[in-house]
Amino acid sequence: MEFTRLIEQRRSTRVFDGTPLSGDLANELLYAASKAPNACNFQSWHFYALDQANIRKLVPDVYRGDWILRAGAAFVICTEDGKLTERFGERGKMFALQDTAAAMTMILLKAADLGWSGCWLGAFDPESCRKVLDIPEGREPVAIAVIGRTENIPPQRERKPLETVCTMVGDFTAAESSGTEPEPFALRTGNYRGAVFFDLNLMDAAFDDVSLHGARFNNINMSGTRFTDINLQNASYAGVNMAGTRFGARDAEDICVSMEKAEFTQVSFAEAVLRCCKLQNVKLEGCDLTGLTIDGMSAKEYFSK
Ligand SMILES: Cc1cc2nc3c(=O)[nH]c(=O)nc-3n(C[C@H](O)[C@H](O)[C@H](O)COP(=O)(O)O)c2cc1C
């Protein structure tokens, strides 16, 4: 999933549908955790991965909320700060805590990336947890991530306005005016038949009222791009990231994007939205269609009708 969408999609979820998390997925989450930044790369953490049946061991002594029983798995994260305190004294403990926080964040973000939800639990009883999981001295349980499946994604929780929690030191407007953040690419009204786009970053670009008949797009980041009122017939796309891209206006009622005979090879359409597109004889090869919707249907539903 495109990163900004991922961080917006993640939110604490406390209602799950009871689907168990497979060992493969648990390993994917643990792999993400292991890639977190950590002090001296000592990796001063230890993870206990509990499958769904074993979550029961946590309720009610370790954590009193029985909603976690419907999660698919739980990850108890401990600090193991021996090496860090040897080197940095008391400060080493704080480093280890930060390591585990970074690892937790990775677990929750990776879960969201895979279409799962979760919640970070801090308000649990660490001593009961130690007993239940037989955690040895030298390891401190600091947090639990419960991960589950749900259709009931809660709304995003508001954050304070950035200016109330940020102190900007220095003059960032100078960087803005020096043009380090270019405006997203836009192509409006015209005939660009057969145009070639190659090795470009066109993130968040806009294409409106243009003919790109037979155009070729190769090795391009087009995530978040908008295509409205476009002729893309016979166009070809290879190695293109179209995650979160929108084809067709939100309020379109008639065909506004013609894509007949267009060819897409190794294109990511993750979370992309197609509306009012003509898709006859479109060829898709090795494309990621995760979360793609076409006229409100999943790609699978659309192509099987
Ligand atoms: C250190 C920490 C401890 C937390 N402990 C709990 C907890 O014990 N129970 C719970 O339901 N949520 C807990 N949360 C989740 C927060 O309530 C949640 O992240 C916060 O309300 C913001 O909502 P969001 O994650 O949906 O953006 C904890 C989060 C953090 C970072």
Short mmCIF file of C-alpha atoms and ligand atoms in Angstrom, two decimals:
data_model
loop_
_atom_site.label_atom_id
_atom_site.label_comp_id
_atom_site.label_asym_id
_atom_site.label_seq_id
_atom_site.Cartn_x
_atom_site.Cartn_y
_atom_site.Cartn_z
CA MET A 1 0.00 0.00 0.00
CA GLU A 2 1.23 3.49 -0.71
CA PHE A 3 2.82 4.81 2.50
CA THR A 4 0.63 7.83 3.23
CA ARG A 5 -2.47 5.72 2.65
CA LEU A 6 -1.06 3.07 4.96
CA ILE A 7 -0.46 5.45 7.85
CA GLU A 8 -3.94 6.87 7.38
CA GLN A 9 -5.48 3.42 7.17
CA ARG A 10 -3.92 2.16 10.39
CA ARG A 11 -5.98 2.80 13.47
CA SER A 12 -6.54 1.01 16.76
CA THR A 13 -9.27 -1.57 16.38
CA ARG A 14 -10.92 -3.39 19.26
CA VAL A 15 -13.62 -5.39 17.49
CA PHE A 16 -12.48 -8.46 15.56
CA ASP A 17 -14.32 -11.18 13.66
CA GLY A 18 -12.47 -14.14 15.20
CA THR A 19 -10.36 -15.08 12.14
CA PRO A 20 -7.11 -16.74 13.28
CA LEU A 21 -3.80 -15.34 11.97
CA SER A 22 -1.73 -17.91 10.08
CA GLY A 23 1.86 -18.75 10.94
CA ASP A 24 3.01 -17.24 7.63
CA LEU A 25 1.34 -13.92 8.40
CA ALA A 26 2.67 -13.96 11.97
CA ASN A 27 6.15 -14.39 10.50
CA GLU A 28 5.60 -11.50 8.09
CA LEU A 29 4.69 -9.25 11.01
CA LEU A 30 7.69 -10.43 13.03
CA TYR A 31 9.95 -9.90 10.04
CA ALA A 32 8.70 -6.30 9.78
CA ALA A 33 9.34 -5.85 13.52
CA SER A 34 12.87 -7.18 13.18
CA LYS A 35 13.59 -4.48 10.58
CA ALA A 36 12.78 -1.65 13.01
CA PRO A 37 15.53 0.81 13.86
CA ASN A 38 17.09 -0.10 17.21
CA ALA A 39 19.92 1.12 19.41
CA CYS A 40 23.36 -0.17 18.26
CA ASN A 41 21.54 -2.85 16.30
CA PHE A 42 21.66 -4.89 19.52
CA GLN A 43 17.99 -5.76 18.85
CA SER A 44 17.27 -5.59 22.56
CA TRP A 45 13.85 -7.13 22.22
CA HIS A 46 12.12 -10.46 22.47
CA PHE A 47 8.74 -11.31 20.95
CA TYR A 48 6.24 -13.90 22.16
CA ALA A 49 3.81 -14.73 19.36
CA LEU A 50 0.56 -16.19 20.72
CA ASP A 51 -1.80 -17.94 18.34
CA GLN A 52 -5.52 -17.39 18.79
CA ALA A 53 -6.02 -20.29 21.22
CA ASN A 54 -3.26 -18.99 23.47
CA ILE A 55 -4.66 -15.47 23.71
CA ARG A 56 -7.04 -17.03 26.25
CA LYS A 57 -4.08 -17.29 28.65
CA LEU A 58 -3.96 -13.49 28.85
CA VAL A 59 -7.57 -12.92 29.94
CA PRO A 60 -8.38 -11.70 32.56
CA ASP A 61 -5.20 -11.70 34.68
CA VAL A 62 -2.81 -10.19 32.17
CA TYR A 63 -5.42 -8.06 30.37
CA ARG A 64 -9.00 -7.78 31.50
CA GLY A 65 -10.71 -6.92 28.20
CA ASP A 66 -12.17 -10.10 26.72
CA TRP A 67 -12.52 -8.44 23.28
CA ILE A 68 -8.96 -9.60 22.61
CA LEU A 69 -10.22 -13.22 22.51
CA ARG A 70 -11.59 -12.51 19.02
CA ALA A 71 -8.20 -11.32 17.76
CA GLY A 72 -6.30 -13.62 15.40
CA ALA A 73 -3.02 -13.52 17.31
CA ALA A 74 -1.18 -11.49 19.94
CA PHE A 75 2.44 -10.43 20.16
CA VAL A 76 3.93 -9.73 23.56
CA ILE A 77 6.99 -7.55 23.19
CA CYS A 78 9.70 -7.51 25.82
CA THR A 79 12.85 -5.48 26.27
CA GLU A 80 16.02 -7.43 26.86
CA ASP A 81 18.30 -4.55 27.72
CA GLY A 82 21.39 -6.26 29.24
CA LYS A 83 23.83 -5.21 26.51
CA LEU A 84 22.41 -1.70 26.30
CA THR A 85 22.58 -1.02 30.06
CA GLU A 86 26.12 -2.43 30.11
CA ARG A 87 27.10 0.17 27.55
CA PHE A 88 24.86 3.13 28.44
CA GLY A 89 23.77 2.55 32.07
CA GLU A 90 20.19 3.60 32.91
CA ARG A 91 19.83 5.31 29.55
CA GLY A 92 20.17 1.88 27.93
CA LYS A 93 16.77 0.96 29.41
CA MET A 94 15.20 3.89 27.62
CA PHE A 95 16.89 2.90 24.38
CA ALA A 96 15.45 -0.62 24.68
CA LEU A 97 11.97 0.79 25.31
CA GLN A 98 12.29 2.91 22.18
CA ASP A 99 13.40 -0.18 20.24
CA THR A 100 10.24 -2.03 21.24
CA ALA A 101 8.05 0.96 20.36
CA ALA A 102 9.61 1.05 16.89
CA ALA A 103 9.04 -2.71 16.52
CA MET A 104 5.40 -2.40 17.66
CA THR A 105 4.80 0.31 15.09
CA MET A 106 6.22 -1.94 12.39
CA ILE A 107 3.91 -4.79 13.43
CA LEU A 108 0.81 -2.59 13.37
CA LEU A 109 1.72 -0.95 10.06
CA LYS A 110 2.56 -4.27 8.41
CA ALA A 111 -0.72 -5.71 9.69
CA ALA A 112 -2.62 -2.75 8.18
CA ASP A 113 -0.67 -3.22 4.95
CA LEU A 114 -1.87 -6.83 4.80
CA GLY A 115 -5.50 -5.85 5.45
CA TRP A 116 -5.50 -6.72 9.17
CA SER A 117 -6.20 -4.43 12.09
CA GLY A 118 -4.83 -4.28 15.57
CA CYS A 119 -4.35 -2.53 18.83
CA TRP A 120 -1.38 -1.68 21.00
CA LEU A 121 -1.97 -2.64 24.63
CA GLY A 122 0.04 -1.01 27.37
CA ALA A 123 -2.43 -1.31 30.25
CA PHE A 124 -1.74 -4.94 31.14
CA ASP A 125 -0.22 -6.59 34.19
CA PRO A 126 3.44 -7.32 33.40
CA GLU A 127 3.96 -9.63 36.38
CA SER A 128 1.00 -11.88 35.45
CA CYS A 129 2.31 -11.82 31.90
CA ARG A 130 5.74 -12.94 33.10
CA LYS A 131 4.10 -15.86 34.97
CA VAL A 132 1.80 -16.94 32.15
CA LEU A 133 4.54 -16.94 29.51
CA ASP A 134 7.33 -17.99 31.84
CA ILE A 135 9.35 -14.93 30.90
CA PRO A 136 12.85 -15.11 32.42
CA GLU A 137 14.58 -12.37 34.41
CA GLY A 138 16.29 -9.86 32.12
CA ARG A 139 13.27 -9.62 29.84
CA GLU A 140 10.56 -7.07 30.61
CA PRO A 141 7.18 -7.34 28.89
CA VAL A 142 6.34 -3.79 27.81
CA ALA A 143 3.56 -4.00 25.24
CA ILE A 144 1.13 -6.35 23.55
CA ALA A 145 -0.03 -6.07 19.95
CA VAL A 146 -3.35 -7.79 19.28
CA ILE A 147 -3.97 -8.35 15.59
CA GLY A 148 -7.30 -9.31 14.10
CA ARG A 149 -9.55 -9.19 11.12
CA THR A 150 -12.59 -6.92 10.98
CA GLU A 151 -15.03 -5.26 8.61
CA ASN A 152 -15.71 -2.73 11.35
CA ILE A 153 -12.87 -0.28 10.84
CA PRO A 154 -13.40 2.62 13.25
CA PRO A 155 -13.03 6.18 11.97
CA GLN A 156 -9.64 7.80 12.20
CA ARG A 157 -9.02 9.46 15.53
CA GLU A 158 -8.32 13.15 15.28
CA ARG A 159 -4.89 14.46 16.04
CA LYS A 160 -4.07 17.84 17.55
CA PRO A 161 -3.21 20.46 14.94
CA LEU A 162 0.49 20.05 14.14
CA GLU A 163 1.32 23.61 15.10
CA THR A 164 0.22 22.88 18.68
CA VAL A 165 2.63 19.95 19.07
CA CYS A 166 5.50 21.14 16.88
CA THR A 167 8.12 23.78 17.41
CA MET A 168 9.66 24.59 14.08
CA VAL A 169 13.28 25.62 14.55
CA GLY A 170 14.58 27.55 11.57
CA ASP A 171 12.94 28.88 8.43
CA PHE A 172 11.32 26.06 6.45
CA THR A 173 9.55 28.51 4.13
CA ALA A 174 12.93 29.24 2.54
CA ALA A 175 13.13 25.59 1.44
CA GLU A 176 9.60 25.80 0.02
CA SER A 177 10.32 28.87 -2.06
CA SER A 178 13.56 27.38 -3.40
CA GLY A 179 11.36 24.88 -5.20
CA THR A 180 12.65 21.67 -3.57
CA GLU A 181 9.06 20.36 -3.54
CA PRO A 182 7.98 20.43 -7.18
CA GLU A 183 4.32 20.65 -8.07
CA PRO A 184 2.92 17.28 -9.17
CA PHE A 185 3.05 16.74 -12.94
CA ALA A 186 -0.13 17.71 -14.83
CA LEU A 187 -1.11 17.17 -18.47
CA ARG A 188 -4.34 18.87 -19.52
CA THR A 189 -6.26 19.15 -22.79
CA GLY A 190 -4.37 17.97 -25.84
CA ASN A 191 -3.46 15.12 -28.13
CA TYR A 192 -0.39 13.18 -26.99
CA ARG A 193 -0.94 10.13 -29.18
CA GLY A 194 2.00 7.70 -28.96
CA ALA A 195 3.79 9.70 -26.24
CA VAL A 196 6.52 7.84 -24.32
CA PHE A 197 6.94 8.24 -20.55
CA PHE A 198 10.03 6.52 -19.20
CA ASP A 199 11.78 6.29 -15.76
CA LEU A 200 9.79 9.07 -14.12
CA ASN A 201 8.27 9.97 -10.80
CA LEU A 202 4.75 11.14 -11.64
CA MET A 203 3.35 10.64 -8.16
CA ASP A 204 0.04 12.47 -7.60
CA ALA A 205 0.06 13.63 -11.25
CA ALA A 206 -3.11 14.72 -13.05
CA PHE A 207 -4.10 13.78 -16.63
CA ASP A 208 -7.28 15.46 -17.82
CA ASP A 209 -8.95 15.78 -21.23
CA VAL A 210 -6.03 14.29 -23.16
CA SER A 211 -5.60 11.60 -25.76
CA LEU A 212 -2.80 9.20 -24.92
CA HIS A 213 -3.78 6.69 -27.59
CA GLY A 214 -0.92 4.17 -27.95
CA ALA A 215 1.21 5.94 -25.34
CA ARG A 216 3.87 3.93 -23.49
CA PHE A 217 4.53 4.20 -19.77
CA ASN A 218 7.64 2.41 -18.52
CA ASN A 219 9.15 2.19 -15.03
CA ILE A 220 7.12 5.01 -13.55
CA ASN A 221 5.77 5.86 -10.15
CA MET A 222 2.22 7.06 -10.81
CA SER A 223 0.83 6.40 -7.35
CA GLY A 224 -2.02 8.71 -6.44
CA THR A 225 -2.41 9.92 -10.05
CA ARG A 226 -5.82 11.06 -11.38
CA PHE A 227 -6.95 10.25 -14.93
CA THR A 228 -10.13 12.01 -16.01
CA ASP A 229 -11.57 12.25 -19.50
CA ILE A 230 -8.74 10.30 -21.12
CA ASN A 231 -8.22 8.17 -24.17
CA LEU A 232 -5.79 5.39 -23.24
CA GLN A 233 -6.68 2.99 -26.03
CA ASN A 234 -3.79 0.73 -27.05
CA ALA A 235 -1.58 2.34 -24.41
CA SER A 236 0.95 0.09 -22.68
CA TYR A 237 2.21 0.20 -19.12
CA ALA A 238 5.14 -1.82 -17.77
CA GLY A 239 6.66 -1.66 -14.30
CA VAL A 240 4.32 1.11 -13.20
CA ASN A 241 3.18 1.83 -9.66
CA MET A 242 -0.45 2.93 -9.83
CA ALA A 243 -1.25 2.36 -6.18
CA GLY A 244 -4.13 4.59 -5.13
CA THR A 245 -4.60 5.94 -8.65
CA ARG A 246 -8.07 7.08 -9.76
CA PHE A 247 -9.35 6.59 -13.29
CA GLY A 248 -12.55 8.53 -13.98
CA ALA A 249 -14.11 11.37 -12.05
CA ARG A 250 -15.83 10.60 -8.75
CA ASP A 251 -19.14 11.94 -10.12
CA ALA A 252 -18.76 10.50 -13.65
CA GLU A 253 -21.82 8.85 -15.14
CA ASP A 254 -20.69 8.19 -18.72
CA ILE A 255 -17.54 6.54 -19.97
CA CYS A 256 -14.76 9.02 -19.41
CA VAL A 257 -11.66 6.81 -19.64
CA SER A 258 -11.25 4.60 -22.73
CA MET A 259 -8.78 1.82 -22.11
CA GLU A 260 -9.65 -0.68 -24.84
CA LYS A 261 -6.73 -2.91 -25.81
CA ALA A 262 -4.46 -1.25 -23.25
CA GLU A 263 -1.76 -3.57 -21.91
CA PHE A 264 -0.56 -3.57 -18.31
CA THR A 265 2.48 -5.66 -17.33
CA GLN A 266 3.77 -5.75 -13.74
CA VAL A 267 1.60 -2.84 -12.70
CA SER A 268 0.47 -2.28 -9.14
CA PHE A 269 -3.19 -1.23 -8.97
CA ALA A 270 -3.30 -1.63 -5.18
CA GLU A 271 -6.25 0.37 -3.79
CA ALA A 272 -6.78 2.03 -7.17
CA VAL A 273 -10.30 3.13 -8.16
CA LEU A 274 -11.72 2.86 -11.69
CA ARG A 275 -15.03 4.55 -12.55
CA CYS A 276 -16.79 4.65 -15.87
CA CYS A 277 -13.87 3.13 -17.79
CA LYS A 278 -14.13 1.21 -21.04
CA LEU A 279 -12.08 -1.91 -20.43
CA GLN A 280 -12.76 -4.16 -23.44
CA ASN A 281 -9.77 -6.35 -24.36
CA VAL A 282 -7.55 -4.90 -21.67
CA LYS A 283 -4.59 -7.19 -21.02
CA LEU A 284 -3.27 -7.56 -17.46
CA GLU A 285 -0.11 -9.54 -16.80
CA GLY A 286 1.55 -9.95 -13.39
CA CYS A 287 -0.43 -7.03 -11.95
CA ASP A 288 -1.23 -6.45 -8.27
CA LEU A 289 -5.00 -5.91 -8.06
CA THR A 290 -5.21 -5.87 -4.26
CA GLY A 291 -7.95 -3.51 -3.13
CA LEU A 292 -8.66 -2.35 -6.72
CA THR A 293 -12.29 -1.37 -7.24
CA ILE A 294 -14.01 -1.00 -10.61
CA ASP A 295 -17.37 0.79 -10.56
CA GLY A 296 -17.65 -0.08 -6.87
CA MET A 297 -16.86 -3.80 -7.37
CA SER A 298 -13.70 -5.70 -6.50
CA ALA A 299 -11.61 -6.57 -9.55
CA LYS A 300 -12.50 -10.26 -9.06
CA GLU A 301 -16.24 -9.51 -9.04
CA TYR A 302 -15.95 -7.18 -12.01
CA PHE A 303 -13.96 -9.52 -14.25
CA SER A 304 -16.13 -12.55 -13.38
CA LYS A 305 -19.40 -10.86 -14.36
C1 LIG B 1 1.96 3.15 24.65
C2 LIG B 1 0.55 2.85 24.24
C3 LIG B 1 -0.29 2.17 25.09
C4 LIG B 1 -1.60 1.86 24.71
N1 LIG B 1 -2.37 1.10 25.53
C5 LIG B 1 -3.62 0.78 25.16
C6 LIG B 1 -4.41 -0.08 25.99
O1 LIG B 1 -3.96 -0.55 27.02
N2 LIG B 1 -5.67 -0.37 25.59
C7 LIG B 1 -6.18 0.10 24.42
O2 LIG B 1 -7.33 -0.22 24.12
N3 LIG B 1 -5.45 0.91 23.59
C8 LIG B 1 -4.18 1.25 23.93
N4 LIG B 1 -3.40 2.02 23.10
C9 LIG B 1 -3.94 2.49 21.80
C10 LIG B 1 -4.29 3.98 21.87
O3 LIG B 1 -5.45 4.15 22.64
C11 LIG B 1 -4.49 4.54 20.44
O4 LIG B 1 -3.29 4.36 19.71
C12 LIG B 1 -4.85 6.02 20.47
O5 LIG B 1 -6.10 6.24 21.05
C13 LIG B 1 -4.88 6.64 19.06
O6 LIG B 1 -5.79 5.96 18.23
P1 LIG B 1 -5.33 5.29 16.83
O7 LIG B 1 -4.28 4.26 17.17
O8 LIG B 1 -6.57 4.65 16.28
O9 LIG B 1 -4.81 6.36 15.97
C14 LIG B 1 -2.09 2.28 23.46
C15 LIG B 1 -1.23 2.98 22.58
C16 LIG B 1 0.09 3.23 22.95
C17 LIG B 1 1.01 3.89 21.97
#
